[in-house]
Amino acid sequence: MESTDKITRTNLTSVEEFIFLGFSNQSELQGFLFGIFSVIYISIIIGNGFIILITKFDQTLQTPMYFFLGNFSFLEICYTSVTLPRMLKDFWTQNNHISLLSCAVQMCFFLILGVTECLLLAVMAYDRYVAICKPLYYPLIMNHRACVQLVVGAWISGMPIQIGEVCHIFSLPFCGSNKLDHVFCDIPPLLKLACGDTSLNEVSVYADALLFGMVPFLLILNSYIRIITTILKLPLAIGRSKAFSTCSSHLIVVGLFFVSASISYFQPKSNQSIGTGKVLSLFYTIVTPMFNPMIYSLRNKDVIMAVRKLLS
């Protein structure tokens, strides 16, 4: 009996690294994928870097809305840098191995930055609510100190819980296969490789997603319901058009991020498709950050003018 327990413990702790399957079944496309994702990563850095520069140095953009936008662009660069460089390295070397520690670190930063994005999107919606619904009080409510506090709160609020979540997941025994059918270390594919009962972990993940995903989304929804109600009361069509134009960019980004992330995390485990999970993960971690600069710049005359001045 004792020898059986020793063998079981040995098997449970035998996994020391994971192997990303990713797109390994399409080995002939590795070079092509490396080129495509390299272009995407460079465009994310350049596009969001432009937003950071113009919101920092253009005097006409020294307002709370663009202060939040600059922080959001910096967050997008950090968010994609957690996963994309590792993916590019795997495509180039075709060595998809990652240690448990590296996987845990990647997941920790990925979750912390994902929570920060949810909270920062809620802060940006609140800023638009105050600007449109309480314009006379806007300079008082959204003063520089309050803006800094909101940004710092968005960055650090989720850290303790996400670190605890990662420790909880990696305290599970991993046995059997070490092949992670994903492109980076994420919770759903990792739980599939864990041994024993993972129901407590799944409940914890759902609670975490509700707290830091659904609650910010409901706050954003509440802000925009009030905004739309106020806009519809405006007497002039020009005023309505300008107010809708100011908010539409943020609404597009919110929709792209929350819809893809919600499907990925709230979809029942029995209905989860591996291929769909990969695509959705790539969508909210890579595609959305790539389009953010275009969404904000093409629909914002102030940003377009600032970019022209910077380029000239």
Short mmCIF file of C-alpha atoms in Angstrom, two decimals:
data_model
loop_
_atom_site.label_atom_id
_atom_site.label_comp_id
_atom_site.label_asym_id
_atom_site.label_seq_id
_atom_site.Cartn_x
_atom_site.Cartn_y
_atom_site.Cartn_z
CA MET A 1 0.00 0.00 0.00
CA GLU A 2 2.81 2.38 0.94
CA SER A 3 4.71 1.64 -2.30
CA THR A 4 1.53 2.33 -4.32
CA ASP A 5 1.16 5.73 -2.64
CA LYS A 6 4.79 6.56 -3.49
CA ILE A 7 4.25 5.64 -7.14
CA THR A 8 1.08 7.76 -7.25
CA ARG A 9 2.86 10.76 -5.73
CA THR A 10 5.71 10.34 -8.21
CA ASN A 11 3.29 10.27 -11.15
CA LEU A 12 1.40 13.31 -9.86
CA THR A 13 4.54 15.44 -9.67
CA SER A 14 6.20 14.15 -12.83
CA VAL A 15 5.12 17.08 -15.04
CA GLU A 16 7.86 19.71 -14.88
CA GLU A 17 7.08 21.57 -18.09
CA PHE A 18 4.32 22.05 -20.64
CA ILE A 19 4.41 21.84 -24.41
CA PHE A 20 2.29 24.34 -26.34
CA LEU A 21 0.53 22.56 -29.16
CA GLY A 22 -0.66 25.90 -30.57
CA PHE A 23 -0.54 25.60 -34.35
CA SER A 24 1.90 22.66 -34.37
CA ASN A 25 -0.41 20.67 -36.66
CA GLN A 26 0.36 23.29 -39.33
CA SER A 27 4.16 23.08 -39.20
CA GLU A 28 4.51 24.18 -42.83
CA LEU A 29 2.93 27.53 -41.89
CA GLN A 30 5.26 28.34 -38.98
CA GLY A 31 7.31 30.83 -41.00
CA PHE A 32 4.19 32.47 -42.40
CA LEU A 33 2.64 32.75 -38.92
CA PHE A 34 5.88 34.22 -37.58
CA GLY A 35 5.71 36.95 -40.25
CA ILE A 36 2.03 37.70 -39.67
CA PHE A 37 2.31 37.91 -35.87
CA SER A 38 5.52 39.97 -36.14
CA VAL A 39 3.67 42.54 -38.25
CA ILE A 40 0.79 42.54 -35.77
CA TYR A 41 3.11 43.05 -32.78
CA ILE A 42 5.02 45.88 -34.48
CA SER A 43 1.74 47.58 -35.47
CA ILE A 44 0.46 47.29 -31.88
CA ILE A 45 3.64 48.93 -30.51
CA ILE A 46 3.73 51.68 -33.16
CA GLY A 47 -0.01 52.45 -33.06
CA ASN A 48 -0.35 52.52 -29.29
CA GLY A 49 3.03 54.25 -28.99
CA PHE A 50 1.71 57.08 -31.19
CA ILE A 51 -1.31 57.44 -28.91
CA ILE A 52 0.95 57.62 -25.83
CA LEU A 53 3.17 60.28 -27.46
CA ILE A 54 0.40 62.58 -28.61
CA THR A 55 -1.55 62.35 -25.34
CA LYS A 56 1.66 63.13 -23.43
CA PHE A 57 3.07 66.01 -25.46
CA ASP A 58 0.19 67.61 -27.38
CA GLN A 59 -1.19 70.51 -25.34
CA THR A 60 -4.69 70.21 -26.81
CA LEU A 61 -4.98 66.65 -25.46
CA GLN A 62 -4.15 67.40 -21.81
CA THR A 63 -7.59 66.34 -20.57
CA PRO A 64 -8.74 63.41 -18.39
CA MET A 65 -10.17 61.53 -21.40
CA TYR A 66 -6.82 61.48 -23.19
CA PHE A 67 -4.95 60.84 -19.95
CA PHE A 68 -6.95 57.62 -19.61
CA LEU A 69 -6.48 56.84 -23.31
CA GLY A 70 -2.70 57.16 -22.98
CA ASN A 71 -2.69 54.79 -20.00
CA PHE A 72 -4.93 52.39 -21.89
CA SER A 73 -2.54 52.34 -24.86
CA PHE A 74 0.41 51.64 -22.54
CA LEU A 75 -1.61 48.81 -20.98
CA GLU A 76 -2.29 47.31 -24.42
CA ILE A 77 1.44 47.21 -25.20
CA CYS A 78 2.13 45.46 -21.88
CA TYR A 79 -0.81 43.09 -22.35
CA THR A 80 0.31 41.84 -25.76
CA SER A 81 3.96 41.70 -24.65
CA VAL A 82 3.05 39.00 -22.12
CA THR A 83 2.06 36.53 -24.84
CA LEU A 84 3.18 37.63 -28.31
CA PRO A 85 7.02 37.62 -27.92
CA ARG A 86 6.83 34.09 -26.50
CA MET A 87 4.64 33.00 -29.42
CA LEU A 88 7.07 34.54 -31.92
CA LYS A 89 9.97 32.71 -30.25
CA ASP A 90 8.06 29.42 -30.51
CA PHE A 91 7.31 30.02 -34.20
CA TRP A 92 10.96 30.85 -34.93
CA THR A 93 12.65 28.07 -32.96
CA GLN A 94 9.77 25.55 -33.11
CA ASN A 95 10.60 24.77 -29.47
CA ASN A 96 7.28 25.00 -27.65
CA HIS A 97 8.43 23.91 -24.19
CA ILE A 98 7.74 26.11 -21.15
CA SER A 99 8.57 25.39 -17.51
CA LEU A 100 5.91 25.40 -14.79
CA LEU A 101 7.44 28.54 -13.25
CA SER A 102 7.51 30.43 -16.56
CA CYS A 103 3.94 29.34 -17.26
CA ALA A 104 2.82 30.57 -13.83
CA VAL A 105 4.57 33.93 -14.31
CA GLN A 106 3.03 34.39 -17.76
CA MET A 107 -0.43 33.54 -16.49
CA CYS A 108 -0.05 35.86 -13.50
CA PHE A 109 0.84 38.89 -15.64
CA PHE A 110 -1.81 37.95 -18.20
CA LEU A 111 -4.56 37.85 -15.57
CA ILE A 112 -3.42 41.02 -13.77
CA LEU A 113 -3.28 43.02 -17.01
CA GLY A 114 -6.61 41.55 -18.19
CA VAL A 115 -8.29 42.70 -14.96
CA THR A 116 -6.62 46.11 -15.33
CA GLU A 117 -8.08 46.42 -18.83
CA CYS A 118 -11.60 45.66 -17.57
CA LEU A 119 -11.30 48.22 -14.76
CA LEU A 120 -9.69 50.88 -16.96
CA LEU A 121 -12.48 50.53 -19.53
CA ALA A 122 -14.97 51.10 -16.68
CA VAL A 123 -13.02 54.19 -15.56
CA MET A 124 -13.07 55.57 -19.12
CA ALA A 125 -16.85 55.02 -19.29
CA TYR A 126 -17.28 56.86 -15.97
CA ASP A 127 -15.20 59.75 -17.34
CA ARG A 128 -17.53 60.04 -20.36
CA TYR A 129 -20.56 59.86 -18.04
CA VAL A 130 -19.33 62.77 -15.92
CA ALA A 131 -18.33 64.81 -19.00
CA ILE A 132 -21.73 64.46 -20.69
CA CYS A 133 -24.15 64.13 -17.78
CA LYS A 134 -22.45 66.53 -15.32
CA PRO A 135 -20.44 68.94 -17.48
CA LEU A 136 -20.43 71.79 -14.94
CA TYR A 137 -18.93 69.53 -12.25
CA TYR A 138 -16.51 67.77 -14.62
CA PRO A 139 -13.35 69.80 -13.78
CA LEU A 140 -14.09 69.38 -10.08
CA ILE A 141 -14.86 65.64 -10.13
CA MET A 142 -12.24 64.57 -12.69
CA ASN A 143 -9.34 66.61 -11.33
CA HIS A 144 -5.77 65.39 -11.87
CA ARG A 145 -5.51 63.77 -8.45
CA ALA A 146 -8.76 61.82 -8.95
CA CYS A 147 -7.63 60.67 -12.41
CA VAL A 148 -4.31 59.39 -11.05
CA GLN A 149 -6.07 57.59 -8.20
CA LEU A 150 -8.51 55.92 -10.61
CA VAL A 151 -5.68 54.73 -12.88
CA VAL A 152 -3.55 53.45 -9.98
CA GLY A 153 -6.61 51.70 -8.53
CA ALA A 154 -7.27 50.00 -11.88
CA TRP A 155 -3.66 48.77 -12.05
CA ILE A 156 -3.33 47.38 -8.53
CA SER A 157 -6.87 46.32 -7.49
CA GLY A 158 -6.73 42.87 -9.04
CA MET A 159 -3.15 41.97 -8.13
CA PRO A 160 -3.67 40.13 -4.80
CA ILE A 161 -6.62 38.06 -6.04
CA GLN A 162 -4.98 37.15 -9.36
CA ILE A 163 -1.73 36.13 -7.67
CA GLY A 164 -3.78 33.96 -5.29
CA GLU A 165 -5.68 32.49 -8.25
CA VAL A 166 -2.46 31.50 -9.99
CA CYS A 167 -1.03 29.95 -6.81
CA HIS A 168 -4.28 28.03 -6.34
CA ILE A 169 -4.15 26.61 -9.87
CA PHE A 170 -0.47 25.67 -9.78
CA SER A 171 -0.90 23.96 -6.43
CA LEU A 172 -2.92 21.33 -8.33
CA PRO A 173 -1.13 18.11 -9.30
CA PHE A 174 -0.45 17.82 -13.04
CA CYS A 175 -0.04 14.27 -14.26
CA GLY A 176 -0.34 12.37 -17.49
CA SER A 177 -0.09 14.54 -20.59
CA ASN A 178 1.87 17.79 -20.45
CA LYS A 179 0.66 18.94 -23.87
CA LEU A 180 -1.12 22.29 -23.46
CA ASP A 181 -3.43 22.70 -26.44
CA HIS A 182 -3.23 26.48 -26.49
CA VAL A 183 -0.95 29.33 -27.59
CA PHE A 184 -0.15 30.63 -24.09
CA CYS A 185 -0.74 29.72 -20.44
CA ASP A 186 -4.43 30.35 -19.75
CA ILE A 187 -6.73 28.93 -17.09
CA PRO A 188 -9.23 26.80 -19.09
CA PRO A 189 -6.66 24.65 -20.97
CA LEU A 190 -4.51 24.26 -17.83
CA LEU A 191 -7.42 22.96 -15.76
CA LYS A 192 -7.95 20.24 -18.38
CA LEU A 193 -4.47 18.88 -17.61
CA ALA A 194 -4.90 18.91 -13.82
CA CYS A 195 -5.51 15.67 -11.95
CA GLY A 196 -8.29 15.10 -9.47
CA ASP A 197 -11.29 17.28 -8.73
CA THR A 198 -11.00 20.82 -10.16
CA SER A 199 -14.56 21.91 -9.36
CA LEU A 200 -13.39 24.28 -6.60
CA ASN A 201 -10.94 25.89 -8.99
CA GLU A 202 -13.63 26.27 -11.64
CA VAL A 203 -15.96 27.97 -9.15
CA SER A 204 -13.10 30.27 -8.15
CA VAL A 205 -12.44 31.16 -11.79
CA TYR A 206 -16.13 31.93 -12.42
CA ALA A 207 -16.28 34.08 -9.26
CA ASP A 208 -13.13 35.91 -10.33
CA ALA A 209 -14.53 36.49 -13.82
CA LEU A 210 -17.82 37.78 -12.39
CA LEU A 211 -16.07 40.16 -10.00
CA PHE A 212 -13.51 41.61 -12.40
CA GLY A 213 -15.31 41.03 -15.69
CA MET A 214 -19.05 41.23 -15.25
CA VAL A 215 -19.09 43.96 -12.57
CA PRO A 216 -17.00 46.41 -14.66
CA PHE A 217 -19.16 45.57 -17.70
CA LEU A 218 -22.35 46.36 -15.75
CA LEU A 219 -20.81 49.64 -14.55
CA ILE A 220 -19.97 50.51 -18.16
CA LEU A 221 -23.51 49.58 -19.22
CA ASN A 222 -24.99 51.74 -16.46
CA SER A 223 -22.80 54.69 -17.48
CA TYR A 224 -23.84 54.45 -21.12
CA ILE A 225 -27.53 54.07 -20.35
CA ARG A 226 -27.31 57.38 -18.46
CA ILE A 227 -25.21 58.92 -21.23
CA ILE A 228 -27.64 57.92 -23.99
CA THR A 229 -30.60 59.18 -21.92
CA THR A 230 -28.86 62.54 -21.50
CA ILE A 231 -27.84 62.76 -25.18
CA LEU A 232 -31.40 62.16 -26.36
CA LYS A 233 -32.51 65.16 -24.29
CA LEU A 234 -30.09 67.52 -26.08
CA PRO A 235 -31.99 70.07 -28.17
CA LEU A 236 -29.57 70.29 -31.12
CA ALA A 237 -28.76 67.44 -33.49
CA ILE A 238 -25.15 68.70 -33.74
CA GLY A 239 -24.71 68.31 -29.98
CA ARG A 240 -26.09 64.78 -30.12
CA SER A 241 -23.81 63.84 -33.01
CA LYS A 242 -20.70 65.15 -31.21
CA ALA A 243 -21.61 63.36 -27.97
CA PHE A 244 -22.28 60.06 -29.76
CA SER A 245 -19.02 60.41 -31.70
CA THR A 246 -17.08 60.92 -28.46
CA CYS A 247 -18.48 57.73 -26.92
CA SER A 248 -18.73 55.44 -29.96
CA SER A 249 -14.99 54.63 -30.10
CA HIS A 250 -14.98 53.50 -26.48
CA LEU A 251 -18.15 51.44 -27.01
CA ILE A 252 -16.59 49.59 -29.96
CA VAL A 253 -13.51 48.69 -27.91
CA VAL A 254 -15.67 47.57 -24.96
CA GLY A 255 -17.76 45.37 -27.24
CA LEU A 256 -14.78 43.72 -28.93
CA PHE A 257 -12.98 42.96 -25.67
CA PHE A 258 -15.83 41.89 -23.38
CA VAL A 259 -17.77 39.79 -25.90
CA SER A 260 -14.75 37.67 -26.92
CA ALA A 261 -13.43 37.34 -23.33
CA SER A 262 -16.88 36.45 -21.94
CA ILE A 263 -17.43 33.69 -24.49
CA SER A 264 -13.98 32.28 -23.69
CA TYR A 265 -14.40 32.24 -19.88
CA PHE A 266 -18.15 31.78 -19.33
CA GLN A 267 -18.80 29.12 -21.96
CA PRO A 268 -19.75 25.81 -20.30
CA LYS A 269 -16.83 23.38 -20.16
CA SER A 270 -18.79 20.69 -22.03
CA ASN A 271 -19.37 23.07 -24.95
CA GLN A 272 -15.84 24.41 -25.20
CA SER A 273 -14.12 23.91 -28.53
CA ILE A 274 -10.30 23.95 -28.48
CA GLY A 275 -10.08 25.69 -31.85
CA THR A 276 -12.67 28.29 -30.89
CA GLY A 277 -10.90 28.93 -27.58
CA LYS A 278 -7.62 29.65 -29.37
CA VAL A 279 -9.25 32.04 -31.83
CA LEU A 280 -11.11 33.93 -29.10
CA SER A 281 -7.97 34.17 -26.97
CA LEU A 282 -6.04 35.61 -29.91
CA PHE A 283 -8.91 38.00 -30.59
CA TYR A 284 -9.05 39.71 -27.19
CA THR A 285 -5.30 39.54 -26.53
CA ILE A 286 -3.94 40.52 -29.95
CA VAL A 287 -6.56 41.65 -32.48
CA THR A 288 -8.35 44.13 -30.19
CA PRO A 289 -5.11 45.92 -29.10
CA MET A 290 -4.11 46.15 -32.77
CA PHE A 291 -7.35 47.89 -33.76
CA ASN A 292 -7.61 50.18 -30.72
CA PRO A 293 -5.38 52.98 -32.11
CA MET A 294 -7.27 52.94 -35.42
CA ILE A 295 -10.66 52.97 -33.68
CA TYR A 296 -9.74 55.93 -31.47
CA SER A 297 -7.87 57.93 -34.11
CA LEU A 298 -10.16 57.48 -37.12
CA ARG A 299 -13.22 58.55 -35.11
CA ASN A 300 -11.59 61.45 -33.26
CA LYS A 301 -10.69 64.73 -34.98
CA ASP A 302 -8.51 65.89 -32.08
CA VAL A 303 -6.37 62.74 -32.29
CA ILE A 304 -6.09 63.05 -36.09
CA MET A 305 -4.90 66.67 -35.79
CA ALA A 306 -2.41 65.72 -33.06
CA VAL A 307 -0.99 62.89 -35.20
CA ARG A 308 -0.60 65.27 -38.17
CA LYS A 309 1.25 67.79 -35.98
CA LEU A 310 3.49 65.04 -34.58
CA LEU A 311 4.34 63.71 -38.04
CA SER A 312 5.03 67.20 -39.41
#
